[in-house]
Coordinates of C-alpha atoms in Angstrom, one line a residue:
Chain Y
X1 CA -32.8 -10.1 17.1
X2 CA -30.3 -11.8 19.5
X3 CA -30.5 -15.3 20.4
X4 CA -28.3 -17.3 22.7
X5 CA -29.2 -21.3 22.7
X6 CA -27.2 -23.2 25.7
X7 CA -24.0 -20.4 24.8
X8 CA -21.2 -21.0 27.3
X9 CA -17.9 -19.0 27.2
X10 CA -14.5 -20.8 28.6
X11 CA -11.8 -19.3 28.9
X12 CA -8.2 -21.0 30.3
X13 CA -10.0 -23.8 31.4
X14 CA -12.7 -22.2 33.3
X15 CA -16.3 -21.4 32.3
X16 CA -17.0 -18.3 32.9
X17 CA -20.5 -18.6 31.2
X18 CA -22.2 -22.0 30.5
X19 CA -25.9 -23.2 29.0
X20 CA -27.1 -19.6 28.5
X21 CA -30.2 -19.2 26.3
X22 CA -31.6 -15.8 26.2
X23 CA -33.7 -13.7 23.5
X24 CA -34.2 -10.8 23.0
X25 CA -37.2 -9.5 20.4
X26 CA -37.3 -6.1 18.9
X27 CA -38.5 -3.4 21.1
X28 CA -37.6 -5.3 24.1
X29 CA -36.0 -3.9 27.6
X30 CA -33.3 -5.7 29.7
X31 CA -31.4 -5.4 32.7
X32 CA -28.4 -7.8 33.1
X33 CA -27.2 -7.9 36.8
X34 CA -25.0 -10.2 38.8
X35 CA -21.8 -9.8 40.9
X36 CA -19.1 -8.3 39.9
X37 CA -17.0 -10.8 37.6
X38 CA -20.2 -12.8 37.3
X39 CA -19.6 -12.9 33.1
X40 CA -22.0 -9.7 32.5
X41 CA -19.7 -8.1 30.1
X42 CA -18.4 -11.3 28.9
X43 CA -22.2 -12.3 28.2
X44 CA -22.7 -8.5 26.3
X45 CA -19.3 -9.2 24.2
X46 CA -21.1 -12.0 22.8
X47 CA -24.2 -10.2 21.6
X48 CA -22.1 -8.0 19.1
X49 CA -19.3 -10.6 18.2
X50 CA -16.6 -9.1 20.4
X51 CA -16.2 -12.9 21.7
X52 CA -17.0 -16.0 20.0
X53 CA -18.8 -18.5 22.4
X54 CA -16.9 -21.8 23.2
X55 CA -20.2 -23.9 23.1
X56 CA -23.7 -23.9 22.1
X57 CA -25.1 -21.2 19.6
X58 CA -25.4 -17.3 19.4
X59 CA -27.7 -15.6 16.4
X60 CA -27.4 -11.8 15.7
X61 CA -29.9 -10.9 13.5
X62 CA -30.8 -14.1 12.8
X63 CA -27.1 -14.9 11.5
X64 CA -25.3 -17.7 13.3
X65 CA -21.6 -16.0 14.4
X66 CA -20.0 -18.5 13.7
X67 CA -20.8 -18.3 9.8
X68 CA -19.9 -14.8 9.6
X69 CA -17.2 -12.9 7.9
X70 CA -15.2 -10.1 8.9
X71 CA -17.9 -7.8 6.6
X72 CA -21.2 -9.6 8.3
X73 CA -19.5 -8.2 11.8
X74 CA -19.2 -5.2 10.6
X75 CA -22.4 -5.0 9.0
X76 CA -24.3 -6.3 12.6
X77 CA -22.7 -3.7 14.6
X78 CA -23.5 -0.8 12.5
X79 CA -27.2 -1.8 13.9
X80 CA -26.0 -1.8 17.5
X81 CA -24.5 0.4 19.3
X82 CA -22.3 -0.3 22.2
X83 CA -21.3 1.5 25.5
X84 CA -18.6 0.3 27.5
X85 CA -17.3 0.7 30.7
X86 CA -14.0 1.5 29.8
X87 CA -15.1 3.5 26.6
X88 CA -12.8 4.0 24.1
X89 CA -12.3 6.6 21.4
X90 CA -9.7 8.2 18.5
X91 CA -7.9 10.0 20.7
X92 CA -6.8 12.7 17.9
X93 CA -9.9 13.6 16.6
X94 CA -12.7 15.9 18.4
X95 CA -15.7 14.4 21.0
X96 CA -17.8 16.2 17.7
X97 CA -15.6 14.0 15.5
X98 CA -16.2 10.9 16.9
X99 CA -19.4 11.1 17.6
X100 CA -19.9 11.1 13.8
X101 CA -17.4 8.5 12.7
X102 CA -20.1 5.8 13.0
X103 CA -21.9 7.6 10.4
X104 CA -18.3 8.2 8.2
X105 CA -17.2 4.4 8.7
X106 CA -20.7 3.1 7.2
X107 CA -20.7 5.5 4.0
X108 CA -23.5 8.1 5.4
X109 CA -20.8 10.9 6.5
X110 CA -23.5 13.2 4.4
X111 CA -26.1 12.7 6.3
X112 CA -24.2 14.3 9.4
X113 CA -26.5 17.3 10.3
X114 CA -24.1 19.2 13.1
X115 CA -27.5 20.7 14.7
X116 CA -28.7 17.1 15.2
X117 CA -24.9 16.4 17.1
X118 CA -25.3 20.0 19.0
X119 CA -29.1 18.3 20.2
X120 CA -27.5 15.0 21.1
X121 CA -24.4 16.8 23.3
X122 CA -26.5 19.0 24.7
X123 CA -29.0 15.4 25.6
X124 CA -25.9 13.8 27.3
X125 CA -24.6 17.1 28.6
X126 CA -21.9 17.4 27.1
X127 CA -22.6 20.8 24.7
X128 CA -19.4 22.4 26.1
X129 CA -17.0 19.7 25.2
X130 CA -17.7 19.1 21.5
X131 CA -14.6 20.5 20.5
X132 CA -12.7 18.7 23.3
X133 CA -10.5 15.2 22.5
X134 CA -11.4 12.8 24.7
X135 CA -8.7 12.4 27.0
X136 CA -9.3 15.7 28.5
X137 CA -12.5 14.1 29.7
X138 CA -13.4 12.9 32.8
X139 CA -14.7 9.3 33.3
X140 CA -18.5 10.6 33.0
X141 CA -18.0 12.4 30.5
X142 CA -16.8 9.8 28.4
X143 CA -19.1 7.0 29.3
X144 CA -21.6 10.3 28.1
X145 CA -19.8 10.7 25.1
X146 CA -19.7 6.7 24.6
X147 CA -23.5 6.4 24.7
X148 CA -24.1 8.8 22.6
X149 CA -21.7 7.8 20.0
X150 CA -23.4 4.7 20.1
X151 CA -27.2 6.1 19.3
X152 CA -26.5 9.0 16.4
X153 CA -26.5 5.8 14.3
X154 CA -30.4 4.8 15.2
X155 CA -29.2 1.4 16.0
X156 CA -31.5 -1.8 16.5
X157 CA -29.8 -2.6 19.3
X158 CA -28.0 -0.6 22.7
X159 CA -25.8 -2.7 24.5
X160 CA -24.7 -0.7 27.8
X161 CA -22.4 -1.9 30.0
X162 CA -23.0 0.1 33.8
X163 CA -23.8 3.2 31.8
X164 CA -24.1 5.1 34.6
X165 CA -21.2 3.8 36.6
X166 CA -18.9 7.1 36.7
X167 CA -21.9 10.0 37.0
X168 CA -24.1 11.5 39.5
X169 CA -27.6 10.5 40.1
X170 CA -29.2 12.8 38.3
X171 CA -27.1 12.4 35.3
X172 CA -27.7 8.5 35.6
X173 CA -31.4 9.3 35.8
X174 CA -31.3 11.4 32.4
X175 CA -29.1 8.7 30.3
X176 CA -31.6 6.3 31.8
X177 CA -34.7 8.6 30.4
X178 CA -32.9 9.0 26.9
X179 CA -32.9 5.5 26.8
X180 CA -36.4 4.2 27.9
X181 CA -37.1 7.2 25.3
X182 CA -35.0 4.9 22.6
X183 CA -37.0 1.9 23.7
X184 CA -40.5 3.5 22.7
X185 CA -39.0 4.3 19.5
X186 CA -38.9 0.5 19.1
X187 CA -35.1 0.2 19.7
X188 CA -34.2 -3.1 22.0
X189 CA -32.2 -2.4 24.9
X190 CA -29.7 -4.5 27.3
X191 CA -27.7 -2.5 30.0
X192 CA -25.5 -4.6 32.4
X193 CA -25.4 -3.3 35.6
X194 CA -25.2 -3.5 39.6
X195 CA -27.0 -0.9 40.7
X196 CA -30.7 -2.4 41.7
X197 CA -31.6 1.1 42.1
X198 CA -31.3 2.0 39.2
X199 CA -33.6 -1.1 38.0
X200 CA -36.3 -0.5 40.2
X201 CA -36.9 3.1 39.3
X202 CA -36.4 2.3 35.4
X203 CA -39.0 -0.8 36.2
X204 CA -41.6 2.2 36.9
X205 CA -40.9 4.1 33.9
X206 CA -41.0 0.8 31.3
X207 CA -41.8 -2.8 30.9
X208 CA -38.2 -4.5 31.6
X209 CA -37.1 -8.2 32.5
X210 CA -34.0 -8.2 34.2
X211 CA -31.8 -11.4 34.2
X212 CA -29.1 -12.0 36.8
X213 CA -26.1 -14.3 36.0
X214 CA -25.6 -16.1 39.1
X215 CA -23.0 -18.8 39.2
X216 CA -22.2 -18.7 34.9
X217 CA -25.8 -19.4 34.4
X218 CA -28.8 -16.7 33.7
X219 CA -31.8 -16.8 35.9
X220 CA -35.3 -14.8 35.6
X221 CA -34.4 -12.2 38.7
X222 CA -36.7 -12.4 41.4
X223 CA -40.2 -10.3 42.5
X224 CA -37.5 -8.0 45.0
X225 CA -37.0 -6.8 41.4
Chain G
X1 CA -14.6 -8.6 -9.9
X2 CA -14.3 -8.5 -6.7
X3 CA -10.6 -7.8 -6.0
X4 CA -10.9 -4.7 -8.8
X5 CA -14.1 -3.5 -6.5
X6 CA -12.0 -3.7 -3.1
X7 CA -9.2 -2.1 -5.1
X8 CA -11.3 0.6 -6.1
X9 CA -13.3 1.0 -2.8
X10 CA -9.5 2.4 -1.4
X11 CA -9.8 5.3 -3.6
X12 CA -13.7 5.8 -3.4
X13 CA -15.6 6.7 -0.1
X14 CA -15.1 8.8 2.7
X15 CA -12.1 10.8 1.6
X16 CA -11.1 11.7 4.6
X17 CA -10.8 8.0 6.0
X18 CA -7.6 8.8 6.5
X19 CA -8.0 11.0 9.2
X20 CA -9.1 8.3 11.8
X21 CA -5.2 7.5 11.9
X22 CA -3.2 9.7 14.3
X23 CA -0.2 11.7 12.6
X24 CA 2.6 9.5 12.7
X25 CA 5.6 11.9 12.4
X26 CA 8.5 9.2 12.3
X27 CA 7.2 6.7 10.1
X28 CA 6.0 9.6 8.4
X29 CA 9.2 10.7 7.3
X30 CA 11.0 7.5 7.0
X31 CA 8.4 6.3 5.1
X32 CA 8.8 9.4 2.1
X33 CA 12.6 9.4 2.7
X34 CA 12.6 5.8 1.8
X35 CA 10.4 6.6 -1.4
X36 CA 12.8 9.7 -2.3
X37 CA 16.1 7.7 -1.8
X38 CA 14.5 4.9 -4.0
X39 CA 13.5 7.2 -6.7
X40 CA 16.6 9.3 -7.3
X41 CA 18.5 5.5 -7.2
X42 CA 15.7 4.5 -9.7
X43 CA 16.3 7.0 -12.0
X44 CA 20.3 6.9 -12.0
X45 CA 20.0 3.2 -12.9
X46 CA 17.0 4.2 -15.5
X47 CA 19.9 6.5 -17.1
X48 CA 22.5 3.9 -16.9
X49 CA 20.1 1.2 -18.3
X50 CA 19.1 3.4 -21.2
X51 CA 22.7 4.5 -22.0
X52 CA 24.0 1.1 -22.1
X53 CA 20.9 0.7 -24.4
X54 CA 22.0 3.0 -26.8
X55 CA 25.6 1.9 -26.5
X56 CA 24.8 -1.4 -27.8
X57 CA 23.0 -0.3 -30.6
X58 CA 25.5 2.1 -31.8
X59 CA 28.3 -0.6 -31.4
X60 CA 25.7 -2.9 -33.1
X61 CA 24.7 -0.4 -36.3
X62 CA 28.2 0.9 -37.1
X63 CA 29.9 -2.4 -36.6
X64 CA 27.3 -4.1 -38.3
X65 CA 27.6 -2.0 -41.7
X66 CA 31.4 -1.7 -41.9
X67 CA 34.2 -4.3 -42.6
X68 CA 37.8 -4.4 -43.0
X69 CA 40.5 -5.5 -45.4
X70 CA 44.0 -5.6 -44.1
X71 CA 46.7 -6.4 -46.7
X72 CA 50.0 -7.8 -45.2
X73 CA 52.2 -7.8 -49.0
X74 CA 56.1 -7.5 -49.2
X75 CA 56.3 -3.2 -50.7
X76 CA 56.2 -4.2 -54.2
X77 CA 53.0 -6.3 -54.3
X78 CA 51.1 -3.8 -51.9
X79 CA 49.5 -1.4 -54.6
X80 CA 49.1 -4.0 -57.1
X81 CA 47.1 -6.2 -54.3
X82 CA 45.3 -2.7 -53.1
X83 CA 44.3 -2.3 -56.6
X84 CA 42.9 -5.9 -57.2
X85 CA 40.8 -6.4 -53.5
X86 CA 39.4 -2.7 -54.4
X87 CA 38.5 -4.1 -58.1
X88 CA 36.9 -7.2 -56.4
X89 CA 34.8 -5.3 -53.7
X90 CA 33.6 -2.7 -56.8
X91 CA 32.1 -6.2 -58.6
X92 CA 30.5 -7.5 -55.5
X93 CA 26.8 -7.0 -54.3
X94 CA 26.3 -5.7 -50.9
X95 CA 29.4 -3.2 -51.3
X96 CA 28.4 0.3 -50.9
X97 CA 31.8 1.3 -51.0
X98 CA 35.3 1.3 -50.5
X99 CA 38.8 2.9 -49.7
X100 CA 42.0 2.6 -49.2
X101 CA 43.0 3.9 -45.5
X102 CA 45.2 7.2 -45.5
X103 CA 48.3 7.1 -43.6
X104 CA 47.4 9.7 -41.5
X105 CA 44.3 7.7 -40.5
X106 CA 46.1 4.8 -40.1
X107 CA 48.6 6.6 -37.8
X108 CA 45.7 8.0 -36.0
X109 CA 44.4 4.5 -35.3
X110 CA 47.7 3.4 -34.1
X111 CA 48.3 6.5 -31.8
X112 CA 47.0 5.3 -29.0
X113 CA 49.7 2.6 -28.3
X114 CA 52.4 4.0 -30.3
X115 CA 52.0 8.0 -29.6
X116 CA 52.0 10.6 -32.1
X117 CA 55.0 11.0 -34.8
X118 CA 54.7 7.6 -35.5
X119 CA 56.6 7.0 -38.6
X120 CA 54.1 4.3 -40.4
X121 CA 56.7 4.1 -43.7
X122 CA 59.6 2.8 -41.6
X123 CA 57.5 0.0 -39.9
X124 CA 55.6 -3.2 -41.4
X125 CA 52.5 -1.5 -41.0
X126 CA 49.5 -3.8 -43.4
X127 CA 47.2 -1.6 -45.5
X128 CA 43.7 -1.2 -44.2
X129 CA 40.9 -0.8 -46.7
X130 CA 38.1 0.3 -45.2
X131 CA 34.4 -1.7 -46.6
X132 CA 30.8 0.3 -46.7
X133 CA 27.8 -2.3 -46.7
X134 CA 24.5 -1.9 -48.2
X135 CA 21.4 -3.6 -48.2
X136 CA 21.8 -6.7 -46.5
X137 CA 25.6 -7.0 -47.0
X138 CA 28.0 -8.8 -49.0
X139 CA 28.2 -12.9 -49.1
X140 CA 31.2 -12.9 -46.3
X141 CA 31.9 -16.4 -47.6
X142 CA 32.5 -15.8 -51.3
X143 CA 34.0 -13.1 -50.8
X144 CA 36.9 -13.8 -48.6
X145 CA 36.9 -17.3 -51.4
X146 CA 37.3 -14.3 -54.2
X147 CA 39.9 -12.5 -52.1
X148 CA 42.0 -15.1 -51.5
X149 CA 42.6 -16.1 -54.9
X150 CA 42.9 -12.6 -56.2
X151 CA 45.0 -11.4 -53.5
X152 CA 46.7 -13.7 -51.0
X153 CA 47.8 -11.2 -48.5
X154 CA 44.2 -9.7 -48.1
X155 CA 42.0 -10.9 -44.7
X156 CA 38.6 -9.9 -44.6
X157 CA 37.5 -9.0 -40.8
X158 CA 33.9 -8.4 -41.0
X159 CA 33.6 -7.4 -37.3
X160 CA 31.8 -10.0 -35.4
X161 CA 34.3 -11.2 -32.9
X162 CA 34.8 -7.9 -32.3
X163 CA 31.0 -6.6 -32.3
X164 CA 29.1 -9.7 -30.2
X165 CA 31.5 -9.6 -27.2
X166 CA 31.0 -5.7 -26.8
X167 CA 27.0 -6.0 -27.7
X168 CA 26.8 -8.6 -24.8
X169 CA 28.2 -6.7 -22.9
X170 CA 26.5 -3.2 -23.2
X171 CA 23.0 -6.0 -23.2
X172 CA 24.0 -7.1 -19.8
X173 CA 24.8 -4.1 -18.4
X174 CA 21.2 -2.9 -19.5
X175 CA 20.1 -6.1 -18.1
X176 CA 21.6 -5.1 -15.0
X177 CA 20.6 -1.8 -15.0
X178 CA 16.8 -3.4 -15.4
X179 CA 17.4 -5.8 -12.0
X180 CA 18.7 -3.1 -9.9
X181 CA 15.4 -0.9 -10.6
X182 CA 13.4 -4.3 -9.7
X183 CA 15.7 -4.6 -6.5
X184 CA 15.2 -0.8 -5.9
X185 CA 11.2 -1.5 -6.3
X186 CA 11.7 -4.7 -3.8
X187 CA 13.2 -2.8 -1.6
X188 CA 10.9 0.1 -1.3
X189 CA 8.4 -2.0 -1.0
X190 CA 10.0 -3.9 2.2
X191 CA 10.4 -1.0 3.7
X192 CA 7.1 0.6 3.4
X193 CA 5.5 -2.8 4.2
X194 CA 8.0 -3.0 7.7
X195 CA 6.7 1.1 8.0
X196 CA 2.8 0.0 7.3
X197 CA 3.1 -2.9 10.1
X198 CA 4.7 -0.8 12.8
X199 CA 1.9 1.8 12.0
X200 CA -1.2 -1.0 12.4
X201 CA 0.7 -2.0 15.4
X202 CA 1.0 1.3 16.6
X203 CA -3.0 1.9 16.4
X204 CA -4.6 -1.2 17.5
X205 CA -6.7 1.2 19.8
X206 CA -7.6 3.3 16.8
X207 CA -8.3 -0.8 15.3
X208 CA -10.4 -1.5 17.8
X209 CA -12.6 1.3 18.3
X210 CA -13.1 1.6 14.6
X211 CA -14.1 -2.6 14.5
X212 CA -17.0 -1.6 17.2
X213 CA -18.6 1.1 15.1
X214 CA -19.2 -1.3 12.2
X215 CA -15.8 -0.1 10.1
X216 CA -15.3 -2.6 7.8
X217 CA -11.9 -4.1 7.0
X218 CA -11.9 -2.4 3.8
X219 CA -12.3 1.4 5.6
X220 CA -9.4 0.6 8.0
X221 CA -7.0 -0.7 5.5
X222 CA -8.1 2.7 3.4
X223 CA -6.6 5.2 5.9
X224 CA -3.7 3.1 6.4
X225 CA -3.2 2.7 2.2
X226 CA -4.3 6.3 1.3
X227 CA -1.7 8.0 3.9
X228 CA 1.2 5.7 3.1
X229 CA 0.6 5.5 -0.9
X230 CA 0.7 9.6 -0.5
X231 CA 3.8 9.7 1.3
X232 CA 5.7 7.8 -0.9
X233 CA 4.4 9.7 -4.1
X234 CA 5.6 13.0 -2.6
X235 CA 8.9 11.5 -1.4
X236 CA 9.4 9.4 -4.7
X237 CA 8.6 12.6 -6.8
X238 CA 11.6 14.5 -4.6
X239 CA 13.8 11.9 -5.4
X240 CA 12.7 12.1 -9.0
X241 CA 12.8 15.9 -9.5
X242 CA 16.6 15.6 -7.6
X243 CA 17.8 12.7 -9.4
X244 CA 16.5 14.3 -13.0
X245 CA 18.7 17.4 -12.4
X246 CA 21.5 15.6 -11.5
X247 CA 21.3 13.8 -14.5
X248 CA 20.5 17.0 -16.5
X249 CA 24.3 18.5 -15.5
X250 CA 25.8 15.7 -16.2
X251 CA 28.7 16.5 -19.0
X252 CA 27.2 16.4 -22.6
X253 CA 28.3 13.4 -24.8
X254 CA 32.0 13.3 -26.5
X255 CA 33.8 11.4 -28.4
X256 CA 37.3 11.6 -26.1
X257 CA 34.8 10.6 -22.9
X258 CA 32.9 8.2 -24.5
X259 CA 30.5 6.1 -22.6
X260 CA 30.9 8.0 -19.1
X261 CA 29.8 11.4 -21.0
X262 CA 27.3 9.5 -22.7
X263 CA 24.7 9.0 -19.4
X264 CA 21.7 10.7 -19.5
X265 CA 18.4 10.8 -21.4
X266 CA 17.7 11.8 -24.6
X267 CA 14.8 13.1 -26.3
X268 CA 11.7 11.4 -25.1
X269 CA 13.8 9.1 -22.7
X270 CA 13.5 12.2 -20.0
X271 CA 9.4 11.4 -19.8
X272 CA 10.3 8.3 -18.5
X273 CA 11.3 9.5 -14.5
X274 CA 8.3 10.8 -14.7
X275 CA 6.8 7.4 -14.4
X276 CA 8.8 6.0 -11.0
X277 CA 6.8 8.0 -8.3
X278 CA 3.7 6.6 -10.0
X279 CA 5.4 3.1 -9.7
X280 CA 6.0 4.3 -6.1
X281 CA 2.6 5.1 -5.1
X282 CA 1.8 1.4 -7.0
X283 CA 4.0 -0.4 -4.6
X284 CA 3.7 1.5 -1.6
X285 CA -0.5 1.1 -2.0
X286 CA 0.0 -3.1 -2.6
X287 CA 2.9 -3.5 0.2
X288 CA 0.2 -1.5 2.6
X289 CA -2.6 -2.9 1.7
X290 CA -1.2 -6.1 1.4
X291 CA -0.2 -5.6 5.3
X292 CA -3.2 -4.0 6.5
X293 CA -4.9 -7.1 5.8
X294 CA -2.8 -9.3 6.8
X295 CA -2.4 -7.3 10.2
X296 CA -6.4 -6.9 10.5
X297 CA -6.8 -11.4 10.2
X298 CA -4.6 -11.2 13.2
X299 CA -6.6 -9.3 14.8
X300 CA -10.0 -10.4 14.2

């Protein structure tokens, strides 16, 4: 599904990643973890072709980026969907609205069933702001409203980077539950992220490997894991 | 194949696609003020182009089938050498007819640099016979041969240095009329394309969000094409409708205004405004698209 083979990313003369091989198979669960600014969003921006990497090789579905066009891009991410930390949306349009522009963007605006948004809002807990825009959200709410943008779509693939960062435990829990749930479903997951607690319980709930990027390289993390 | 595919792909799809671009109101109205400007402009220099048109085939028909016979003859040789050009012109092909000049339409001629009252027996005025063609005209050659040895003080002018300078320049001034529309086109299309960019530049959040949900090039240039290409149809067909009724009061044609009077359409010439907010929309969808995609390679 994704492959990384000795992948590095440079940037302004400094490698920020370097000799990174990684795959991930379908169905598969992953934590990414490391110190902040260890390269865990720079090594997610490279499994969707947000980044390019300086050396070695990256394969999204079995394509090699670097022999992609601007259509093959957009073609790969309709099959994964992304959740940022600083999530980002169309500020004009509804949280409803965008929520369903993955589906408008990739010609299947017909098969938008509003009941099926009401279940997911009300999933991420957010049936109260459908109608909001998103600036008048807060930063959960957003990073809510992100994840869930990026699953109406049934992608392949969630890439989440610290999901959880901005809400409350038992929010983070619940987003956490929604996506092992995704992962039975077959969907392959990757979620960057700092917060070891977080792994541990998750480890209890579903078979994951977590990796740690430790000095630009990724390691297998350790049995305190 | 594929460029008439992409074309049509920015009129097919999701409808709405233009929706995922936030309401722009400035470039907005500059953007159909520009279109309506441009039209009206279009259409005065449509008029112009067309009336110069007609102009120059007027000039070119009622020169074309007319000549002129001036007889310069001391007064005792003038009806004698009247009587013989008239006599040659009745036995030559080509002639539909002919006539002597009146004096009162010989006076009329000469009004306008000597002023009325003009008494034409008192001055060395030459007689003007006035020559019909038909068909494809007389042999100019022979005939001025014929004229001069029947009568000496007879000159044929068949009109061409007087018709080709004026067809020229009624041609050019269509000509000219034709490169100011092209400008006008040019220029709309400038401006709409300096009006597109400052719109992508404007929304590279809305460019960016859209890229990570799998939009493809094709969908983003859409919303940008589809809004712009509308607001210049509405603003072109303003500037149409306005220009149209200007031309509509201007004065009917006449003879004492000539040319001036003369600007306007006539008869199926007033479909063909209806034409320039279509070429609007034309240009204003190829200068946007044309800088959407040029905008979205930076960006990639």
């Amino acid at each position: 599904m994704i492959e990384l083979k000795n992948a590095g990313f440079n940037y302004g003369g400094r490698d920020i990643l370097s000799d990174m091989t990684l795959r991930l198979s379908p169905g598969s669960f992953h934590f990414l973890t490391g110190p902040s600014g260890s390269g865990k969003t720079t090594l997610l921006n490279l499994c969707y072709q947000a980044l390019m990497p300086t050396t070695g090789m990256v394969r999204i579905f079995e394509q090699d980026v670097r022999a992609m066009t601007r259509d093959d891009v957009a073609r790969v991410r309709r099959r994964i969907g992304v959740v940022h930390q600083n999530c980002q949306f169309l500020d004009h349009i509804s949280v409803r609205d965008n929520l369903t522009l993955p589906l408008a963007v990739s010609g299947r605006e017909s098969e938008v069933d509003q009941g099926n948004v009401d279940d997911l809002l009300s999933w991420v807990g957010l049936s109260e702001r459908g109608d909001a825009l998103p600036p008048e959200l807060s930063g959960g709410e957003r990073q809510r409203a992100a994840l869930a943008r990026a699953i109406i779509m049934s992608p392949d693939l969630i890439l989440a980077d610290e999901p959880t960062g901005n809400v409350d435990w038992e929010m983070a829990q619940r987003l956490i539950a929604l996506l092992v749930e995704l992962n039975r479903m077959g969907k392959t997951i990757l979620i960057a992220t700092h917060d070891l607690n977080l792994i541990r319980n998750t480890k209890s709930e579903v078979s994951a490997r977590v990796l740690r990027i430790n000095n630009t390289k990724l390691q297998l993390a350790g049995a305190d894991l | 194949m594929d460029r008439l595919r992409s074309i049509f792909e920015v009129f097919s799809g999701d409808t709405n696609a233009d929706r995922v671009v936030p309401p722009s109101g400035f470039t907005s109205r500059l953007t159909s003020f520009t279109a309506g400007a441009m039209a009206f402009l279009t259409v005065f220099a449509l008029a112009l182009s067309l009336a110069t048109g007609r102009l120059a085939d007027r000039w070119d028909a009622e020169l074309a089938r007319t000549s002129t016979i001036r007889i310069a003859a001391p007064e005792g040789q003038l009806a004698a050498q009247s009587e013989a050009v008239l006599e040659v012109l009745r036995t030559t092909p080509g002639i539909a007819s002919a006539r002597v000049m009146s004096d009162a339409e010989q006076r009329k001629l000469l009004e306008p640099w000597f002023g009325p009252d003009l008494p034409l027996d008192t001055l060395p005025v030459p007689r003007l016979i006035e020559v019909l063609e038909e068909g494809k005209g007389p042999d100019m050659a022979g005939l001025k041969l014929r004229l001069s040895a029947e009568a000496p003080g007879a000159v044929l002018d068949d009109h061409t240095r007087w018709r080709k300078p004026l067809v020229d320049a009624a041609t050019r001034l269509r000509l000219l009329g034709l490169v100011s529309i092209m400008l006008i086109a040019g220029s709309m299309a400038a401006m709409i394309t300096l009006a597109a960019q400052s719109a992508l530049a404007a929304n590279g959040q809305v460019i960016g969000v859209l890229r990570l949900i799998g939009a493809r090039d094709v969908y983003i240039a859409r919303a940008f094409v589809r809004r712009f290409t509308l607001r210049a149809l509405i603003g072109a067909a303003i500037g149409t409708a306005l220009a149209m009724i200007g031309v509509a009061f201007m004065p009917a044609p006449a003879e004492e205004g000539a040319f001036l009077t003369g600007l306007g359409f006539v008869g199926w010439h007033w479909f063909l405004p209806l034409i320039v907010p279509v070429i609007a929309a034309v240009v204003a969808f190829w200068a946007t698209r044309l800088a959407a995609f040029r905008a979205l390679s930076r960006l990639s």
